[in-house]
mmCIF file of C-alpha atoms and ligand atoms in Angstrom:
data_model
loop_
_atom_site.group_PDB
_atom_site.id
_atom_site.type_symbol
_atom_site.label_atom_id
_atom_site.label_comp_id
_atom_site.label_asym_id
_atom_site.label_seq_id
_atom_site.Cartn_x
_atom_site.Cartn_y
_atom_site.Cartn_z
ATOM 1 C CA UNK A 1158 0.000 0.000 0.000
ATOM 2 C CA UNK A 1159 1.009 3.513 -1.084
ATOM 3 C CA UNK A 1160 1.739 5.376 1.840
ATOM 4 C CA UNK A 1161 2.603 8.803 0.627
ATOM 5 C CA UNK A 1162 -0.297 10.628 -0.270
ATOM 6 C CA UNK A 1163 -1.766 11.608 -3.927
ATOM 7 C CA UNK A 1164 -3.233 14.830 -3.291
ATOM 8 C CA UNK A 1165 -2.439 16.831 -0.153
ATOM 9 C CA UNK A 1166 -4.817 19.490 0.302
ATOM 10 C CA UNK A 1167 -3.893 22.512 2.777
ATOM 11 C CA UNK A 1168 -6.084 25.220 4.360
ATOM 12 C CA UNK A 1169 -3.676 28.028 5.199
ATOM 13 C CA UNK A 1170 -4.949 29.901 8.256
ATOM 14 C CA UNK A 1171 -3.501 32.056 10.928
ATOM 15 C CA UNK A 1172 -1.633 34.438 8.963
ATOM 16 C CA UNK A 1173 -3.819 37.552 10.414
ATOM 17 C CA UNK A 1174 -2.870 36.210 13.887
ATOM 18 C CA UNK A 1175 1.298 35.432 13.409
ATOM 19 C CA UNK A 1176 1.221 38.991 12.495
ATOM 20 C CA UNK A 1177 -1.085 40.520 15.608
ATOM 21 C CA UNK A 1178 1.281 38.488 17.478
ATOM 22 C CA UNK A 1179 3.731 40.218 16.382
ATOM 23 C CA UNK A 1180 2.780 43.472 16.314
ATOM 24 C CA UNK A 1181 2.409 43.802 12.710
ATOM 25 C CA UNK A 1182 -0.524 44.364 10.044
ATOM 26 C CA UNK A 1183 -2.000 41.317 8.735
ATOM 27 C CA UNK A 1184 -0.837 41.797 5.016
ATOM 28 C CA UNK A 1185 2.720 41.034 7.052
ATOM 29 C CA UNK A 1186 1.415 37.522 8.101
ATOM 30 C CA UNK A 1187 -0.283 36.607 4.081
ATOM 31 C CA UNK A 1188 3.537 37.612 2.987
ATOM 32 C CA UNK A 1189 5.206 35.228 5.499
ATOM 33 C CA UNK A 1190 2.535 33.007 4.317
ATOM 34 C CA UNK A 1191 3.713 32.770 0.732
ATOM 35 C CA UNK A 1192 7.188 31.268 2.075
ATOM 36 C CA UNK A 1193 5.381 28.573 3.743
ATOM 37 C CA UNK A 1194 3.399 27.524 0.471
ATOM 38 C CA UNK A 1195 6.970 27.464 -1.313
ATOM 39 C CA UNK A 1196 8.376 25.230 1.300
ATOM 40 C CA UNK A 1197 5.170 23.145 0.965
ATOM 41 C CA UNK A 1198 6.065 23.103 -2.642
ATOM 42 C CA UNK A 1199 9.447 21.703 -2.148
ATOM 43 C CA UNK A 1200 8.784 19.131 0.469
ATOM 44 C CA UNK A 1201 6.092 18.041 -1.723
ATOM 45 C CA UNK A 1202 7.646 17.316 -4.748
ATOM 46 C CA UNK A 1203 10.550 16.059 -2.415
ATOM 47 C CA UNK A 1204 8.442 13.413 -1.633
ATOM 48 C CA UNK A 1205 6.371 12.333 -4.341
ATOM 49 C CA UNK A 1206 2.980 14.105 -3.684
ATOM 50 C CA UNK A 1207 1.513 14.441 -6.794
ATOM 51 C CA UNK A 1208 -0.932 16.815 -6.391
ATOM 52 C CA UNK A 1209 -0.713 19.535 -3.885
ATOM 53 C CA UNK A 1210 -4.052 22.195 -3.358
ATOM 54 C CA UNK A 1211 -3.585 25.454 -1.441
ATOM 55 C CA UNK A 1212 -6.924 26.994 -0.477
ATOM 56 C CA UNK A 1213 -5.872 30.703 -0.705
ATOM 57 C CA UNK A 1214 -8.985 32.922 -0.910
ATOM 58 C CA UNK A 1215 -12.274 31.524 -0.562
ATOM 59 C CA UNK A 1216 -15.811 32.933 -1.770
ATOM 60 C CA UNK A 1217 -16.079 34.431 1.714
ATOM 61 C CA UNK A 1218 -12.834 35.870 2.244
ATOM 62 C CA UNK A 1219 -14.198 38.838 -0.609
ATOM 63 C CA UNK A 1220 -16.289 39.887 2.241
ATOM 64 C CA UNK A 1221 -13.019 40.820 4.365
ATOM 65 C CA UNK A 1222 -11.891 44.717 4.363
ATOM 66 C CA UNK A 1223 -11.044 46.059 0.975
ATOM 67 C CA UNK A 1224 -7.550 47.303 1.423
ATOM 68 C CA UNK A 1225 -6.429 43.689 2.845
ATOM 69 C CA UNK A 1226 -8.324 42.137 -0.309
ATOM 70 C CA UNK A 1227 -6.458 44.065 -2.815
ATOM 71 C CA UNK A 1228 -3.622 43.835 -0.762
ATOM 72 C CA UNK A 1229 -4.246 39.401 -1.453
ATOM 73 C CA UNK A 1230 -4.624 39.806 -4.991
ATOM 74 C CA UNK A 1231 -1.558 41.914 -5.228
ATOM 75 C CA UNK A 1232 0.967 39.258 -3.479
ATOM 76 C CA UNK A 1233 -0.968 36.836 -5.499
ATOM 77 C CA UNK A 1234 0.001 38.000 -8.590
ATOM 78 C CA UNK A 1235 3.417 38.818 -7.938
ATOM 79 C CA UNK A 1236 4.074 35.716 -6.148
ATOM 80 C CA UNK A 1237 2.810 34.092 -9.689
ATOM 81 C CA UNK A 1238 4.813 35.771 -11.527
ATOM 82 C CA UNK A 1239 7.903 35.961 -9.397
ATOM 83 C CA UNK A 1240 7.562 31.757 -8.942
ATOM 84 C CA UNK A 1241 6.803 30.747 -12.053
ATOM 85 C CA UNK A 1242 10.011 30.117 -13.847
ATOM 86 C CA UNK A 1243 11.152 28.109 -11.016
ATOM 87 C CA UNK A 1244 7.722 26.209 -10.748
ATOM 88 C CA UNK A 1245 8.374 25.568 -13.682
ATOM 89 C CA UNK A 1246 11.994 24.425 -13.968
ATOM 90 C CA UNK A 1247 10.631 22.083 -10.901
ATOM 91 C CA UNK A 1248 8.403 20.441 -13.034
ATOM 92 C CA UNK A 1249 5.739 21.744 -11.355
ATOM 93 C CA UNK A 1250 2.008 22.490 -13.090
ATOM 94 C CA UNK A 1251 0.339 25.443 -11.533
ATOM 95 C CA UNK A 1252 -3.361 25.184 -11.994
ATOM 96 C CA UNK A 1253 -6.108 27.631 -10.055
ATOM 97 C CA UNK A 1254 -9.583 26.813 -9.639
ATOM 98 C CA UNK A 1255 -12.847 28.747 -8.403
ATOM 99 C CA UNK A 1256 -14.885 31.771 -9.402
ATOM 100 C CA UNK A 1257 -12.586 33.001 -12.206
ATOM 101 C CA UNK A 1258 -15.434 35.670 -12.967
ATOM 102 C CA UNK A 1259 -14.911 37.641 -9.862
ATOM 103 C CA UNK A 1260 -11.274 38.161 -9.958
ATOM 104 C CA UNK A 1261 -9.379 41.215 -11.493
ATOM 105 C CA UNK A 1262 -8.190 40.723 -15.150
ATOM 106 C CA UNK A 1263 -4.763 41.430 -14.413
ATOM 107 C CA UNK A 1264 -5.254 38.621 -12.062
ATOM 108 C CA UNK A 1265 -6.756 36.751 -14.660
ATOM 109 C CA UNK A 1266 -4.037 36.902 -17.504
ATOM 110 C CA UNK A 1267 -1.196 35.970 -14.343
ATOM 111 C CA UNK A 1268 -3.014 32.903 -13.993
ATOM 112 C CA UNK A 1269 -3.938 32.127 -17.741
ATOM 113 C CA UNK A 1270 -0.242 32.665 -18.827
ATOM 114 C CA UNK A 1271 0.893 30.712 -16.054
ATOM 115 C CA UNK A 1272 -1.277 27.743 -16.518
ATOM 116 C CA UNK A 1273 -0.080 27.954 -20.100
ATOM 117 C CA UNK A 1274 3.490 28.108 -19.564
ATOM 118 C CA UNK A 1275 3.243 24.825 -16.906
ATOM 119 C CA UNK A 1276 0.773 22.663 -19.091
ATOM 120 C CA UNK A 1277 3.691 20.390 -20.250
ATOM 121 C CA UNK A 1278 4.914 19.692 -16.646
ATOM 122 C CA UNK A 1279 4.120 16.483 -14.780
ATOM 123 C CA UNK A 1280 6.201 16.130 -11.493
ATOM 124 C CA UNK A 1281 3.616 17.969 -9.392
ATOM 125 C CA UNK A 1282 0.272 19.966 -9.791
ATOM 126 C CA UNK A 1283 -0.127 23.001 -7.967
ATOM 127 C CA UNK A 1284 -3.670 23.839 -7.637
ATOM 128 C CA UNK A 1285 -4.628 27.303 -5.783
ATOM 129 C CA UNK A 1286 -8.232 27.306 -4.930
ATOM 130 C CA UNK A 1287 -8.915 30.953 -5.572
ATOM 131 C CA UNK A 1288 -12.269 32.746 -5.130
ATOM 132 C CA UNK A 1289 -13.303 29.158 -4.246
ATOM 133 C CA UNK A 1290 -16.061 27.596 -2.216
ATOM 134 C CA UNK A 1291 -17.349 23.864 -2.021
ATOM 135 C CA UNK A 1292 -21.482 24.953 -2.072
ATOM 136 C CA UNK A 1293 -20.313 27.464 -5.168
ATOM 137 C CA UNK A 1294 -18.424 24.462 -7.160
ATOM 138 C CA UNK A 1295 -21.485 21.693 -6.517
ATOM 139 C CA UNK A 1296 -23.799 24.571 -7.674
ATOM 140 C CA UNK A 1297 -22.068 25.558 -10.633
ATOM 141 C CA UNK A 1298 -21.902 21.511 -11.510
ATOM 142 C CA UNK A 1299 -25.381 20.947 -10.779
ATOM 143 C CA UNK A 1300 -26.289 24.263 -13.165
ATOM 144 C CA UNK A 1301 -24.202 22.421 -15.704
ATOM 145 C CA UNK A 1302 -25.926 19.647 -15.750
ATOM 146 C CA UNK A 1303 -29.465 21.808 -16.162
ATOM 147 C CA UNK A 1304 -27.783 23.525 -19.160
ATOM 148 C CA UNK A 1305 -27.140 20.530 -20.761
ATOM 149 C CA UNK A 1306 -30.264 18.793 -20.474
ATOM 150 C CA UNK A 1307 -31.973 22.041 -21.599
ATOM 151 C CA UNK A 1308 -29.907 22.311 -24.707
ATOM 152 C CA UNK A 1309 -29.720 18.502 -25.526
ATOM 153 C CA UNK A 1310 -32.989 16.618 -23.338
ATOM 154 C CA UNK A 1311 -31.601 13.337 -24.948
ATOM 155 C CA UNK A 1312 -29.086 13.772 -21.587
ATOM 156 C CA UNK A 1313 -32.093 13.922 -19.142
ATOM 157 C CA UNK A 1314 -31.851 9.429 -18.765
ATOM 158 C CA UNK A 1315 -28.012 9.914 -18.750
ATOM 159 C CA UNK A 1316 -27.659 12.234 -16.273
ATOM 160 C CA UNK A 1317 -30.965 10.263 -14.437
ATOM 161 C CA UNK A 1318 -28.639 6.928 -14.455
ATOM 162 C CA UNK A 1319 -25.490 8.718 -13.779
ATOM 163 C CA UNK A 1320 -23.668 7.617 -10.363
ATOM 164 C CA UNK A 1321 -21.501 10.033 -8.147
ATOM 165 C CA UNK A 1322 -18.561 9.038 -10.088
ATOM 166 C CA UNK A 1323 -20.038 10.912 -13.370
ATOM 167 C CA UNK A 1324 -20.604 14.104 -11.309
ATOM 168 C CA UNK A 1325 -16.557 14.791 -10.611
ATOM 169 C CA UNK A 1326 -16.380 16.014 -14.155
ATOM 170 C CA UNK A 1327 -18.806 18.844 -13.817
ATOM 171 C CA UNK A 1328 -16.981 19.807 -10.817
ATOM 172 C CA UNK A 1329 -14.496 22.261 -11.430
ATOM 173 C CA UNK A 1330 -11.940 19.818 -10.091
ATOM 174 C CA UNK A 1331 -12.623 17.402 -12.669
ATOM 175 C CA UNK A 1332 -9.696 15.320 -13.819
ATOM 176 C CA UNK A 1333 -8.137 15.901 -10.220
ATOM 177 C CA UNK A 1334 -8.397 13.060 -8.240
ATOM 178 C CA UNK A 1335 -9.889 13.669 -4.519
ATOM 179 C CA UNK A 1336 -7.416 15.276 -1.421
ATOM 180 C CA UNK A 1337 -6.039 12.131 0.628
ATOM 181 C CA UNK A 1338 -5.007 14.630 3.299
ATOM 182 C CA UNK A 1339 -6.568 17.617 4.008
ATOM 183 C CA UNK A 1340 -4.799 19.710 6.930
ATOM 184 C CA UNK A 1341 -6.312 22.602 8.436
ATOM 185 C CA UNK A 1342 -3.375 25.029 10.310
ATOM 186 C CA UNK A 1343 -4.064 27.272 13.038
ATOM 187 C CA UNK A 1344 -5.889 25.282 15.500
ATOM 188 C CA UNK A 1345 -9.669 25.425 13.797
ATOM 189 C CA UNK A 1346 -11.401 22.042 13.066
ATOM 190 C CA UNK A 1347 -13.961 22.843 10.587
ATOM 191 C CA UNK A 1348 -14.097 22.814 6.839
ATOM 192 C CA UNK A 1349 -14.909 25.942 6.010
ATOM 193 C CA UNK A 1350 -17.125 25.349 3.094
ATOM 194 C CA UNK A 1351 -13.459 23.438 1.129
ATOM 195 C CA UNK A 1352 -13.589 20.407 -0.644
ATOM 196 C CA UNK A 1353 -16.885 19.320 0.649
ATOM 197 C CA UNK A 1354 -18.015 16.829 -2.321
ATOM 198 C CA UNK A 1355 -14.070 16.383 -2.655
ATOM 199 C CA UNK A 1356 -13.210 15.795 0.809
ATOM 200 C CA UNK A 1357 -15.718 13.110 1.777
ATOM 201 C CA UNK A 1358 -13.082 10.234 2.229
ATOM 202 C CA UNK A 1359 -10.223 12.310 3.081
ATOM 203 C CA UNK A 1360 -8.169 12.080 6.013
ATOM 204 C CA UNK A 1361 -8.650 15.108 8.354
ATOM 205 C CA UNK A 1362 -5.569 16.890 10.384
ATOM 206 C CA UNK A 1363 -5.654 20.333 12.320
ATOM 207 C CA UNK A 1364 -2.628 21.192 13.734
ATOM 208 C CA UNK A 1365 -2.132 24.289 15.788
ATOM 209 C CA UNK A 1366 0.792 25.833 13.790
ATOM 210 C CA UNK A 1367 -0.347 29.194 12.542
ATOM 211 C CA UNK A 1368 0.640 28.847 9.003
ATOM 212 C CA UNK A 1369 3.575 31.170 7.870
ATOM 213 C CA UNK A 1370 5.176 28.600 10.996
ATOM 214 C CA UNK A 1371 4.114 25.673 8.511
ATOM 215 C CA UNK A 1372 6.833 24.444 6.488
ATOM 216 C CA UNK A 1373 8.921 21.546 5.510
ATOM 217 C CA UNK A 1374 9.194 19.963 8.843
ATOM 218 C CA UNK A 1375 5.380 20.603 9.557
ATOM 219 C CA UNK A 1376 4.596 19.185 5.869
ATOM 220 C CA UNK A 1377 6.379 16.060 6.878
ATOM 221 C CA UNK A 1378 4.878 15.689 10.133
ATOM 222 C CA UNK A 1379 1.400 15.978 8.342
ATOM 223 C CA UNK A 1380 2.719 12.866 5.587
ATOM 224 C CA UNK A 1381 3.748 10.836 8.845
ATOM 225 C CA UNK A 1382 0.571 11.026 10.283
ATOM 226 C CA UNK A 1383 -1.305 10.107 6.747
ATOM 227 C CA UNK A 1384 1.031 7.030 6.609
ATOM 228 C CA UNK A 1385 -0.567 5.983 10.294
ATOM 229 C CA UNK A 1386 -4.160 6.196 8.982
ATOM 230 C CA UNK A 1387 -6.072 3.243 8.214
ATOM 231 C CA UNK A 1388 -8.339 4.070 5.388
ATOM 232 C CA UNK A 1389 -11.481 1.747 5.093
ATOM 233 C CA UNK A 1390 -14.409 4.086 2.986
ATOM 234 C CA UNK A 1391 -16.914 2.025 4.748
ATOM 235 C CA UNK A 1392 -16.166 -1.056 4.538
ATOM 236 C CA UNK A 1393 -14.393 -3.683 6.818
ATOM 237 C CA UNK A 1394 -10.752 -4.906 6.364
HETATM 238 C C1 FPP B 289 -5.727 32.713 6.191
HETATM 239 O O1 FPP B 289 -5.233 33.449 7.287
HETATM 240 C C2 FPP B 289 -4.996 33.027 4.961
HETATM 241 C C3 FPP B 289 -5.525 33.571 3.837
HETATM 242 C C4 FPP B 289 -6.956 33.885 3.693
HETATM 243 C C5 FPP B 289 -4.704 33.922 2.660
HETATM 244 C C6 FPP B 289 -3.660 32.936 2.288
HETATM 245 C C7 FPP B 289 -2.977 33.333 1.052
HETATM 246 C C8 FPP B 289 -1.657 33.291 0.855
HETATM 247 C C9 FPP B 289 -0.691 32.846 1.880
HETATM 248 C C10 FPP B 289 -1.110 33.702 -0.467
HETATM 249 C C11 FPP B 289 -0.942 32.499 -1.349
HETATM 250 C C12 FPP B 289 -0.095 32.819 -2.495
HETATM 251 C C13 FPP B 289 -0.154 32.219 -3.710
HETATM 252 C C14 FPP B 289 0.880 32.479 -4.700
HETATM 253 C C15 FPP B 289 -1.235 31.330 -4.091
HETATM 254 P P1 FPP B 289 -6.191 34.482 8.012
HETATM 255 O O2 FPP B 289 -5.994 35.795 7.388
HETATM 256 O O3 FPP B 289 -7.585 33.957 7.993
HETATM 257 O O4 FPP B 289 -5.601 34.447 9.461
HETATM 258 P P2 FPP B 289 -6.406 34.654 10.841
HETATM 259 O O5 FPP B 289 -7.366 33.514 10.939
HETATM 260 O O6 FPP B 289 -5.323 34.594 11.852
HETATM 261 O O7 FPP B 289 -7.077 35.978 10.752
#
């Protein structure tokens, strides 16, 4: 049995509070916060993870004051485009998936070019959840599915017979296969509205390390504890 994990799935949270503690404004802790993703990164292609998802803005999170939302976008884009050659020397694939509608178009052409220039790779996908929220992806699959059976009704027994299995591709993380791990920093245990549909099986982990304090050791900590869990989906073994 494969212990290292497929997908690794991480919710980064606690950056507002490493800054506080600190002194500091809050932007300070989402900076620090990009060095911990890169060291993620690294210790995941280090090991073999395959797939690596970073949820880094959420539906929600546009709710938050506006200065510290533009002040997101901003390090998102130049952390895109300051990465990307190396991401892509690494072998790395960047990928981002969520409400692509609601996000600046500067923001938008970072992420188009960059998902262009890393199609090719295959060591490890990088997928940033951006503008993302579990309810919003199951509702834009579902409204899919209505379009389609309005423009074609020959789908209506298809989609009738369909099993859960031929819903994943109207998700928008179709072709990705489900987190193994999903590990939630800063010392909340919820989900957050994440991979709900996604994350049915997965393994859970909080830890209590705020995350620009989660890097390569942390990461490997979080593999050692998937490699402990004995994964049954319902059945018996
Ligand atoms: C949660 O901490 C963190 C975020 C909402 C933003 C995380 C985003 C990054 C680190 C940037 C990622 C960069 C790239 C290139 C994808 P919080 O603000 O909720 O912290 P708090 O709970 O202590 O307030």
């Amino acid at each position: 049995m494969n212990r290292v994990p497929v997908h690794v799935s991480l919710i980064m949270d606690g950056n507002g509070r490493w800054a506080k503690e600190r002194g500091k404004e809050r932007v300070y802790g989402h900076f620090e916060g990009v060095e911990s993703v890169r060291a993620c990164v690294e210790a995941a292609a280090e090991t073999g993870v395959k797939y690596l998802s970073i949820y880094a803005f959420s539906e929600e999170n546009w709710n938050r004051p506006q200065d510290e939302v533009a002040a997101l976008m901003g390090l998102m884009v130049k952390a895109m485009a300051a990465e990307m050659e190396k991401l892509d020397k690494a072998g790395v694939r960047f990928r981002v998936i969520g409400n692509r509608e609601r996000l600046d178009p500067d923001l938008n052409r970072t992420i188009d070019s960059c998902e262009e220039m890393t199609a090719h790779n295959d060591t490890l996908t990088l997928i940033v959840l951006l503008s993302y929220s579990g309810k919003w992806d199951i509702l834009q699959a579902a409204k899919k599915m209505a379009m389609e059976v309005a423009d074609d009704p020959e789908r209506r027994e298809e989609i009738l017979s369909m099993d859960v299995n031929g819903f994943d591709r109207y998700l928008a993380t179709a072709g990705i296969p489900d987190p193994d791990l999903i590990v939630r920093t800063s010392g909340e245990c919820r989900l957050s509205n994440y991979l709900l549909w996604q994350g049915a099986y997965s393994e859970l982990l909080f830890v209590d390390t705020l995350w620009p304090d989660f890097r390569k050791e942390e990461f490997r900590s979080a593999l050692d504890y998937y490699a402990k869990r004995d994964r049954r989906y319902g059945k018996v073994k």
